[in-house]
Coordinates of C-alpha atoms and ligand atoms in Angstrom, one line a residue:
M1 CA -63.6 -47.5 30.2
S2 CA -62.4 -49.0 27.0
S3 CA -61.3 -52.7 26.1
E4 CA -59.3 -51.3 23.2
K5 CA -55.8 -50.2 23.9
A6 CA -55.4 -46.4 24.6
Q7 CA -53.9 -44.3 21.8
I8 CA -52.0 -41.8 24.1
A9 CA -51.3 -41.6 27.8
V10 CA -51.1 -38.5 30.3
T11 CA -49.1 -38.7 33.4
G12 CA -49.2 -36.0 35.9
L13 CA -52.9 -35.1 36.5
A14 CA -52.6 -31.8 38.1
V15 CA -55.0 -29.1 36.5
M16 CA -53.0 -28.7 33.2
G17 CA -52.6 -32.6 32.7
R18 CA -56.0 -33.5 33.6
N19 CA -57.4 -30.8 31.3
L20 CA -55.2 -32.2 28.4
A21 CA -56.2 -35.5 29.0
R22 CA -59.8 -34.6 29.0
N23 CA -59.4 -32.5 25.8
L24 CA -57.9 -35.6 24.2
A25 CA -60.8 -37.9 25.3
R26 CA -63.5 -35.3 24.5
N27 CA -61.9 -35.3 21.0
G28 CA -62.5 -38.9 20.5
F29 CA -59.0 -40.3 21.6
R30 CA -58.7 -43.2 24.1
V31 CA -56.7 -42.0 26.7
A32 CA -54.8 -43.8 29.6
V33 CA -54.2 -41.7 32.7
H34 CA -51.9 -41.8 35.6
N35 CA -50.8 -39.7 38.5
R36 CA -48.3 -40.4 41.3
S37 CA -50.7 -40.2 44.0
Q38 CA -53.9 -42.3 42.8
G39 CA -56.4 -39.7 44.2
R40 CA -56.1 -37.5 41.4
T41 CA -56.6 -40.3 38.8
D42 CA -59.6 -41.5 40.7
A43 CA -61.0 -38.0 40.9
L44 CA -60.6 -37.6 37.2
I45 CA -62.5 -40.7 36.3
E46 CA -65.2 -40.0 38.7
Q47 CA -65.8 -36.4 37.5
F48 CA -65.1 -36.6 33.9
G49 CA -65.1 -40.3 32.9
H50 CA -68.3 -39.8 30.9
E51 CA -66.4 -37.4 28.6
G52 CA -64.6 -40.2 26.7
E53 CA -62.7 -43.4 26.8
F54 CA -60.3 -43.3 29.7
T55 CA -57.9 -46.2 31.0
A56 CA -57.0 -45.5 34.6
A57 CA -53.5 -46.8 35.6
A58 CA -52.2 -47.3 39.1
D59 CA -48.7 -47.1 38.1
L60 CA -46.2 -46.4 35.2
P61 CA -45.9 -50.2 34.1
A62 CA -49.7 -50.3 34.1
L63 CA -49.8 -47.0 32.0
V64 CA -47.2 -48.3 29.5
E65 CA -49.2 -51.7 29.3
A66 CA -52.4 -49.8 28.5
L67 CA -51.1 -48.2 25.3
E68 CA -51.0 -49.3 21.6
Q69 CA -47.6 -49.2 20.0
P70 CA -45.7 -46.9 19.2
R71 CA -46.6 -45.5 22.6
K72 CA -47.2 -41.9 23.1
I73 CA -46.9 -40.7 26.6
I74 CA -47.4 -37.0 27.8
I75 CA -45.6 -36.0 30.8
M76 CA -47.4 -33.0 32.5
V77 CA -45.4 -32.6 35.8
K78 CA -43.3 -29.8 37.3
A79 CA -40.4 -28.7 35.0
G80 CA -36.9 -29.7 36.4
E81 CA -36.2 -32.6 38.6
P82 CA -39.8 -34.1 38.7
T83 CA -39.6 -34.4 35.0
D84 CA -36.3 -36.1 35.0
A85 CA -37.7 -38.4 37.8
V86 CA -40.5 -39.6 35.6
I87 CA -38.3 -40.0 32.5
E88 CA -36.0 -42.2 34.5
E89 CA -38.8 -44.4 35.7
L90 CA -40.6 -44.5 32.4
V91 CA -37.6 -45.3 30.0
P92 CA -36.9 -49.1 31.1
L93 CA -40.5 -49.8 30.4
L94 CA -40.5 -48.5 26.8
D95 CA -39.7 -50.2 23.4
E96 CA -37.7 -48.7 20.5
G97 CA -39.8 -46.2 18.7
D98 CA -41.9 -45.1 21.5
I99 CA -42.6 -41.4 21.9
V100 CA -42.4 -39.5 25.3
V101 CA -43.9 -35.9 25.1
D102 CA -42.9 -33.3 27.8
A103 CA -45.8 -30.8 27.7
G104 CA -44.4 -28.8 30.7
N105 CA -42.6 -25.5 30.7
A106 CA -39.2 -27.0 30.4
H107 CA -35.9 -25.2 29.8
F108 CA -35.1 -25.9 26.2
A109 CA -31.5 -26.8 27.1
D110 CA -32.9 -29.5 29.4
T111 CA -35.1 -30.7 26.5
R112 CA -32.1 -30.8 24.3
R113 CA -30.3 -33.0 26.8
R114 CA -33.2 -35.3 27.3
E115 CA -33.9 -35.7 23.6
D116 CA -30.3 -36.6 23.0
A117 CA -30.4 -39.2 26.0
L118 CA -33.6 -40.8 24.8
K119 CA -32.5 -40.9 21.0
A120 CA -29.6 -43.0 22.2
K121 CA -32.0 -45.6 23.7
G122 CA -34.0 -45.6 20.3
L123 CA -36.9 -43.5 21.9
H124 CA -38.4 -40.1 20.6
F125 CA -38.6 -37.3 22.9
V126 CA -40.8 -34.2 22.2
G127 CA -40.6 -31.2 24.1
A128 CA -44.0 -29.4 23.5
G129 CA -44.7 -25.9 24.5
V130 CA -48.4 -25.7 25.6
S131 CA -49.8 -22.3 26.2
G132 CA -53.4 -21.2 27.2
G133 CA -53.5 -22.0 30.8
E134 CA -56.1 -24.4 32.1
E135 CA -58.8 -23.2 29.9
G136 CA -56.7 -23.6 27.0
A137 CA -55.5 -27.1 27.8
L138 CA -59.3 -28.2 28.1
N139 CA -60.7 -26.4 25.1
G140 CA -57.8 -25.7 22.7
P141 CA -54.3 -24.6 23.5
S142 CA -51.6 -23.4 21.3
I143 CA -49.1 -26.2 20.9
M144 CA -45.4 -25.8 20.0
P145 CA -43.9 -29.2 19.6
G146 CA -40.2 -30.0 18.9
G147 CA -38.5 -33.2 18.2
S148 CA -38.1 -35.7 15.4
T149 CA -40.4 -35.4 12.2
F150 CA -41.3 -39.1 12.8
A151 CA -42.5 -38.4 16.3
Y152 CA -44.3 -35.2 15.1
A153 CA -46.1 -37.3 12.2
A154 CA -47.3 -39.7 14.9
L155 CA -48.6 -37.2 17.1
E156 CA -49.9 -34.6 14.5
P157 CA -53.5 -35.9 14.2
M158 CA -54.1 -35.8 18.0
L159 CA -52.2 -32.5 18.6
T160 CA -53.8 -30.6 15.8
K161 CA -57.2 -31.8 16.8
I162 CA -57.1 -30.8 20.4
S163 CA -55.3 -27.4 19.7
A164 CA -57.1 -24.0 19.2
H165 CA -58.2 -23.3 15.5
V166 CA -58.3 -19.9 14.0
G167 CA -59.8 -19.3 10.5
G168 CA -59.8 -23.4 10.4
E169 CA -56.1 -23.7 10.8
A170 CA -54.5 -25.5 13.9
C171 CA -52.6 -23.6 16.3
C172 CA -50.1 -26.3 16.4
V173 CA -47.0 -27.0 14.1
H174 CA -43.8 -28.8 14.2
V175 CA -41.3 -26.0 15.5
G176 CA -38.2 -28.0 14.6
P177 CA -35.8 -30.5 16.2
D178 CA -34.9 -31.0 19.8
G179 CA -35.4 -28.2 22.0
A180 CA -37.0 -25.8 19.3
G181 CA -40.7 -26.2 20.7
H182 CA -39.7 -25.4 24.2
F183 CA -37.5 -22.5 23.1
V184 CA -40.4 -20.9 21.2
K185 CA -42.7 -21.5 24.4
M186 CA -40.1 -19.8 26.3
L187 CA -40.0 -16.8 23.8
H188 CA -43.9 -16.8 24.1
N189 CA -43.6 -16.3 27.8
G190 CA -40.9 -13.7 27.5
I191 CA -43.2 -11.6 25.2
E192 CA -46.1 -12.4 27.6
Y193 CA -44.0 -10.8 30.3
A194 CA -43.2 -7.6 28.2
D195 CA -47.0 -7.3 26.9
M196 CA -48.2 -7.4 30.6
Q197 CA -45.4 -4.8 31.8
L198 CA -46.5 -2.5 28.7
I199 CA -50.2 -2.7 29.7
A200 CA -49.3 -2.1 33.4
E201 CA -47.3 1.0 32.3
A202 CA -50.2 2.3 30.1
Y203 CA -52.7 1.7 33.2
D204 CA -50.2 3.5 35.6
L205 CA -49.9 6.5 33.4
L206 CA -53.6 6.9 32.8
R207 CA -54.2 6.7 36.5
H208 CA -51.7 9.2 37.6
V209 CA -51.2 11.6 34.7
L210 CA -54.9 11.9 33.9
G211 CA -56.3 10.7 37.3
L212 CA -58.6 8.2 35.8
S213 CA -60.3 5.6 38.2
A214 CA -59.9 2.0 37.6
T215 CA -63.2 1.7 36.0
E216 CA -62.7 4.4 33.4
I217 CA -59.4 2.8 32.5
A218 CA -61.2 -0.5 32.0
D219 CA -63.5 1.3 29.5
V220 CA -60.3 2.8 27.7
F221 CA -59.0 -0.9 27.4
R222 CA -62.3 -2.1 26.3
E223 CA -62.3 0.4 23.5
W224 CA -58.7 -0.2 22.5
N225 CA -59.6 -4.0 22.1
S226 CA -61.7 -3.0 19.3
G227 CA -58.7 -1.7 17.4
D228 CA -55.1 -2.9 16.4
L229 CA -54.4 -3.7 20.1
E230 CA -57.2 -6.3 20.1
S231 CA -55.8 -9.4 22.1
F232 CA -56.5 -11.6 25.0
L233 CA -54.3 -9.6 27.4
I234 CA -56.0 -6.3 26.6
E235 CA -59.5 -8.0 27.1
I236 CA -58.6 -9.4 30.4
T237 CA -57.2 -6.1 31.5
A238 CA -60.4 -4.4 31.2
E239 CA -61.9 -7.5 33.1
V240 CA -59.5 -7.2 36.0
L241 CA -59.8 -3.3 36.1
S242 CA -63.7 -3.6 36.3
Q243 CA -63.6 -6.0 39.3
V244 CA -64.7 -4.5 42.6
D245 CA -63.5 -6.1 45.8
E246 CA -66.3 -7.6 47.6
S247 CA -65.0 -7.0 51.2
T248 CA -64.0 -3.4 50.8
G249 CA -65.9 -2.0 47.9
Q250 CA -62.6 -0.9 46.4
P251 CA -61.3 -1.5 43.0
F252 CA -59.9 -5.0 43.0
V253 CA -56.6 -3.8 41.5
D254 CA -56.1 -1.6 44.7
V255 CA -56.4 -4.2 47.2
V256 CA -53.7 -6.7 45.6
L257 CA -50.5 -6.5 46.8
D258 CA -48.1 -4.7 44.3
Q259 CA -45.5 -7.3 44.0
A260 CA -45.5 -9.4 40.8
E261 CA -44.2 -13.0 41.2
Q262 CA -42.6 -15.1 38.5
K263 CA -42.0 -18.5 37.8
G264 CA -38.9 -18.1 35.7
T265 CA -39.7 -18.5 32.1
G266 CA -39.4 -14.7 31.5
R267 CA -36.1 -14.6 33.3
W268 CA -34.8 -17.5 31.2
T269 CA -35.8 -15.7 28.1
V270 CA -33.7 -12.9 28.9
Q271 CA -30.7 -15.0 30.1
V272 CA -30.8 -17.0 26.8
A273 CA -31.0 -13.8 24.8
L274 CA -28.0 -12.4 26.5
D275 CA -26.2 -15.4 25.5
L276 CA -27.3 -15.2 21.9
G277 CA -26.4 -11.4 21.9
I278 CA -29.9 -10.2 20.9
P279 CA -31.4 -7.1 22.7
V280 CA -34.6 -8.1 24.4
S281 CA -35.0 -5.0 26.2
G282 CA -38.9 -5.1 26.6
M283 CA -38.6 -8.5 28.2
A284 CA -35.6 -7.4 30.3
E285 CA -37.3 -4.6 31.7
A286 CA -40.4 -6.5 32.4
V287 CA -38.4 -9.1 34.3
F288 CA -36.6 -6.3 36.2
A289 CA -39.8 -4.4 36.8
R290 CA -41.3 -7.6 38.6
S291 CA -38.1 -8.1 40.6
L292 CA -38.2 -4.4 41.7
S293 CA -41.8 -4.8 42.7
G294 CA -41.0 -7.5 44.9
D295 CA -37.9 -5.8 46.5
V296 CA -39.6 -4.6 49.5
V297 CA -36.6 -3.8 51.7
R298 CA -35.2 -1.2 49.0
R299 CA -38.5 0.1 48.1
Q300 CA -39.3 0.9 51.7
A301 CA -36.0 2.4 52.1
A302 CA -36.4 4.6 49.2
A303 CA -40.2 5.6 49.5
G304 CA -39.6 8.5 51.8
A305 CA -36.0 9.4 51.2
L306 CA -35.8 9.9 47.4
A307 CA -37.5 13.0 46.4
G308 CA -39.5 13.3 43.1
P309 CA -43.1 13.9 41.9
S310 CA -45.6 11.9 44.1
A311 CA -48.6 10.1 42.9
S312 CA -50.8 12.9 44.1
D313 CA -48.9 15.6 42.0
A314 CA -48.3 13.6 39.1
K315 CA -51.4 14.8 37.2
L316 CA -50.4 16.8 34.3
D317 CA -52.3 19.5 32.4
V318 CA -52.9 17.5 29.2
D319 CA -56.0 17.0 27.1
R320 CA -57.7 13.8 28.2
A321 CA -58.7 12.3 24.8
A322 CA -55.3 13.2 23.1
F323 CA -53.4 11.7 26.0
I324 CA -55.5 8.4 26.0
D325 CA -54.6 8.2 22.4
D326 CA -50.9 8.9 22.8
V327 CA -50.8 6.1 25.4
R328 CA -52.5 3.8 22.9
H329 CA -49.8 4.6 20.1
A330 CA -46.9 4.2 22.9
L331 CA -48.4 0.9 23.9
Y332 CA -48.8 -0.5 20.5
S333 CA -45.3 0.7 19.2
S334 CA -43.5 -0.6 22.3
K335 CA -45.4 -3.8 21.8
L336 CA -44.1 -4.1 18.2
V337 CA -40.8 -3.6 19.5
A338 CA -41.1 -6.4 21.9
Y339 CA -42.4 -8.8 19.2
A340 CA -39.6 -7.6 17.0
Q341 CA -36.9 -8.5 19.4
G342 CA -38.7 -11.8 20.4
F343 CA -38.6 -13.0 16.7
D344 CA -34.9 -11.8 16.2
A345 CA -34.2 -14.0 19.3
I346 CA -36.0 -17.0 17.7
R347 CA -34.2 -16.4 14.4
A348 CA -30.8 -16.4 16.3
A349 CA -31.5 -19.6 18.3
S350 CA -32.8 -21.2 15.0
D351 CA -29.6 -20.4 13.3
Q352 CA -27.4 -21.3 16.3
Y353 CA -29.0 -24.6 16.8
G354 CA -29.9 -25.5 13.3
W355 CA -33.8 -25.6 13.9
D356 CA -34.9 -24.0 10.6
I357 CA -37.9 -22.4 12.3
D358 CA -40.5 -20.9 10.2
L359 CA -41.1 -17.5 11.7
G360 CA -44.3 -16.7 10.1
A361 CA -45.7 -20.1 11.2
M362 CA -44.9 -19.2 14.9
A363 CA -47.0 -16.1 14.5
T364 CA -49.8 -18.3 13.1
I365 CA -49.8 -20.7 16.0
W366 CA -49.9 -17.9 18.6
R367 CA -53.1 -16.4 16.9
G368 CA -55.2 -18.6 19.1
G369 CA -55.2 -20.5 22.2
C370 CA -52.2 -18.9 23.9
I371 CA -51.9 -16.1 26.4
I372 CA -50.4 -13.6 23.8
R373 CA -53.1 -14.3 21.0
A374 CA -53.7 -11.0 19.2
R375 CA -55.2 -9.8 16.2
F376 CA -51.8 -8.2 14.8
L377 CA -50.2 -11.6 14.7
D378 CA -51.6 -11.9 11.2
R379 CA -49.5 -8.9 10.4
I380 CA -46.4 -10.8 11.5
K381 CA -47.3 -13.9 9.3
E382 CA -47.9 -11.5 6.3
A383 CA -44.4 -9.7 7.0
Y384 CA -42.4 -13.0 7.0
D385 CA -44.6 -14.3 3.7
R386 CA -43.4 -10.9 2.1
D387 CA -39.8 -11.5 3.0
A388 CA -38.7 -14.5 4.9
A389 CA -35.3 -13.2 5.5
L390 CA -36.6 -9.9 7.0
P391 CA -33.9 -8.4 9.2
S392 CA -36.3 -7.0 11.6
L393 CA -40.0 -6.9 11.9
L394 CA -39.8 -3.2 12.2
V395 CA -38.5 -2.5 8.8
D396 CA -41.4 -4.4 7.2
D397 CA -43.9 -1.8 5.7
Y398 CA -46.7 -2.5 8.0
F399 CA -44.7 -2.4 11.2
K400 CA -42.7 0.7 9.9
D401 CA -45.7 2.7 9.2
A402 CA -47.1 1.9 12.6
V403 CA -44.1 2.8 14.7
V404 CA -43.2 5.8 12.4
S405 CA -46.7 7.3 12.5
G406 CA -47.1 6.7 16.3
Q407 CA -43.6 8.0 17.2
D408 CA -44.6 11.6 18.2
A409 CA -47.2 10.4 20.6
W410 CA -44.7 7.7 22.0
R411 CA -42.2 10.3 22.6
R412 CA -44.8 12.6 24.3
V413 CA -45.8 9.7 26.7
V414 CA -42.3 8.9 27.6
A415 CA -41.6 12.5 28.3
A416 CA -44.8 12.7 30.2
A417 CA -44.0 9.8 32.4
A418 CA -40.5 11.3 33.1
T419 CA -42.0 14.7 34.0
A420 CA -44.7 13.0 36.2
G421 CA -42.4 10.6 37.9
V422 CA -44.2 7.5 36.7
P423 CA -41.9 4.7 36.1
A424 CA -42.4 3.6 32.4
P425 CA -39.3 1.3 31.7
G426 CA -40.8 -0.6 29.1
F427 CA -42.0 2.3 26.9
S428 CA -38.9 4.3 27.3
A429 CA -36.6 1.1 26.7
A430 CA -38.7 0.3 23.5
L431 CA -38.3 4.0 22.3
S432 CA -34.5 3.9 22.8
Y433 CA -34.3 0.7 21.1
Y434 CA -36.3 2.2 18.1
D435 CA -34.0 5.3 18.2
G436 CA -30.9 3.1 18.5
L437 CA -31.8 0.9 15.6
R438 CA -32.5 3.7 13.2
A439 CA -29.4 5.8 14.3
E440 CA -26.7 6.4 11.7
R441 CA -24.1 6.9 14.1
L442 CA -24.1 5.4 17.6
P443 CA -21.7 6.3 20.6
A444 CA -20.3 3.0 20.3
A445 CA -17.5 4.6 18.5
L446 CA -16.5 6.3 21.8
I447 CA -16.7 2.9 23.7
Q448 CA -14.4 1.5 21.3
G449 CA -12.0 4.3 21.7
L450 CA -12.2 3.7 25.6
R451 CA -11.6 0.2 25.2
D452 CA -8.5 0.8 23.0
L453 CA -7.1 3.3 25.6
F454 CA -7.5 1.2 28.7
G455 CA -7.0 -2.2 27.4
A456 CA -5.5 -2.0 23.9
H457 CA -8.6 -3.8 22.7
T458 CA -8.3 -2.4 19.2
Y459 CA -10.9 -0.7 16.9
H460 CA -11.9 -0.9 13.3
R461 CA -12.1 2.5 11.1
V462 CA -14.8 3.8 9.0
D463 CA -12.5 4.4 6.0
R464 CA -10.1 1.4 6.1
E465 CA -10.3 -2.3 6.5
G466 CA -8.3 -3.9 9.5
A467 CA -8.0 -3.6 13.2
F468 CA -6.1 -0.8 14.7
H469 CA -4.5 0.4 18.2
L470 CA -3.4 3.9 19.2
D471 CA -0.2 4.1 21.1
W472 CA -2.1 6.2 23.9
S473 CA 0.6 6.3 26.4
G474 CA 3.4 7.0 23.8
D475 CA 3.1 9.4 20.8
R476 CA -0.5 8.3 19.9
T477 CA 0.6 7.0 16.5
E478 CA -1.8 4.3 15.1
Q479 CA -0.7 1.0 14.5
S480 CA -2.2 -1.9 12.7
A481 CA -3.2 -4.7 15.1
Ligands
6PG1 C1 -49.1 -19.9 29.1 C2 -48.5 -19.2 30.2 C3 -48.1 -20.1 31.3 C4 -47.9 -19.5 32.6 C5 -46.9 -18.6 32.9 C6 -46.9 -17.7 34.1 O1 -48.5 -20.0 28.2 O2 -50.1 -20.7 29.4 O3 -47.3 -18.6 29.7 O4 -47.1 -20.9 31.0 O5 -49.2 -18.7 33.0 O6 -45.7 -19.5 33.1 O7 -45.6 -17.3 34.3 P1 -45.3 -16.5 35.6 O8 -45.8 -17.1 36.8 O9 -43.6 -16.5 35.5 O10 -45.7 -15.1 35.5

């Protein structure tokens, strides 16, 4: 316990809050801690009090009292109403210039609303995305703080010190005003969804098309992790696939119920991208695939009724090594598409909300600490260094070469999935996006024609300026609209 005032506070001491508080204390900062039920505060002091200088506060007034000014208070409670409840109780206790940080997985629109409300009271509100799970919170997460530059300047020494570091650089940067930090964290989660779906499809294809065992597939992922695909998610895929269930002796993956759950950040990403008008098909397919997996009623009704190749006859006569390499290409190319779409969404939101987000810097802070940390994020940073206005990551030389050189393999994998009856919505949506993006003419022209016929919605021509309408029910002459 310290006699000096604390430099920062954490309220909400479930595992993430507790680990963030410990991380701050271990890095030499004086931390005041509080939890609604005192038991968690006591447990933290009892088990980890020796790790640094903690001040235990019994209630929020005591927490506020324990802090030097301007006060910096991190809220780490459930997103939504619990966050609003803490803010409501906290605000009357604060003085002008104090800084409130929401480090939970808040929706960025809530963060914008809260930032606005607190600004009107002379307070700073920082919506900070924190990624890396319990382990990251304790040993170095990736941190994505939004809010005022004043608030970030005050927090920067602490946040950069406790964050992950890659090549000496902190995985923490000021993302932009108000909801920018939480937006980028939401996108991180959307990409996390897409990444995991693609990994799951690669696993499923190797299992059914080649008939590989879970352990053999673990070895494949282990090998992939030494190349371009190197990433935390590929690494832990090998770990999960090698795990054997203690009670049955079966591969662990075979005893887990095949219904993926979701807390909502992936769904938010897709909803927001729909509003921004940015195709994020990789993330959308990932969210839908989780929903389908959990749709027990319809799955049971369809299982025996809808004919198609079954898991046992999905095995194709393909060369094992060649198919594994094809799947690697399909996985990498589809992953690049998901990231390209994710960065398009960040750029669109940045333009819409005036956040001025540095896209290359976002790739930099995702290189360590977070769930989607990966070797190829350096390539994204380099791409935006070459051209900050890059219209799509896919047209940067590195990405272009990767998808173009991998496309034959990618097509073979999507075709094999269709032939074998193995669902691969992520791979095929990514390939369709690639083909849609590069197409010189899209069938959208026909859609425009249909819209004009049934609703006089007008169309534009390839050879003249202006909007036109055809008199479909009359003599079919064209009129300027
Ligand atoms: C992180 C994770 C974290 C959490 C996801 C899981 O960055 O540390 O993204 O936020 O693990 O929210 O989300 P689902 O439960 O929706 O899969």
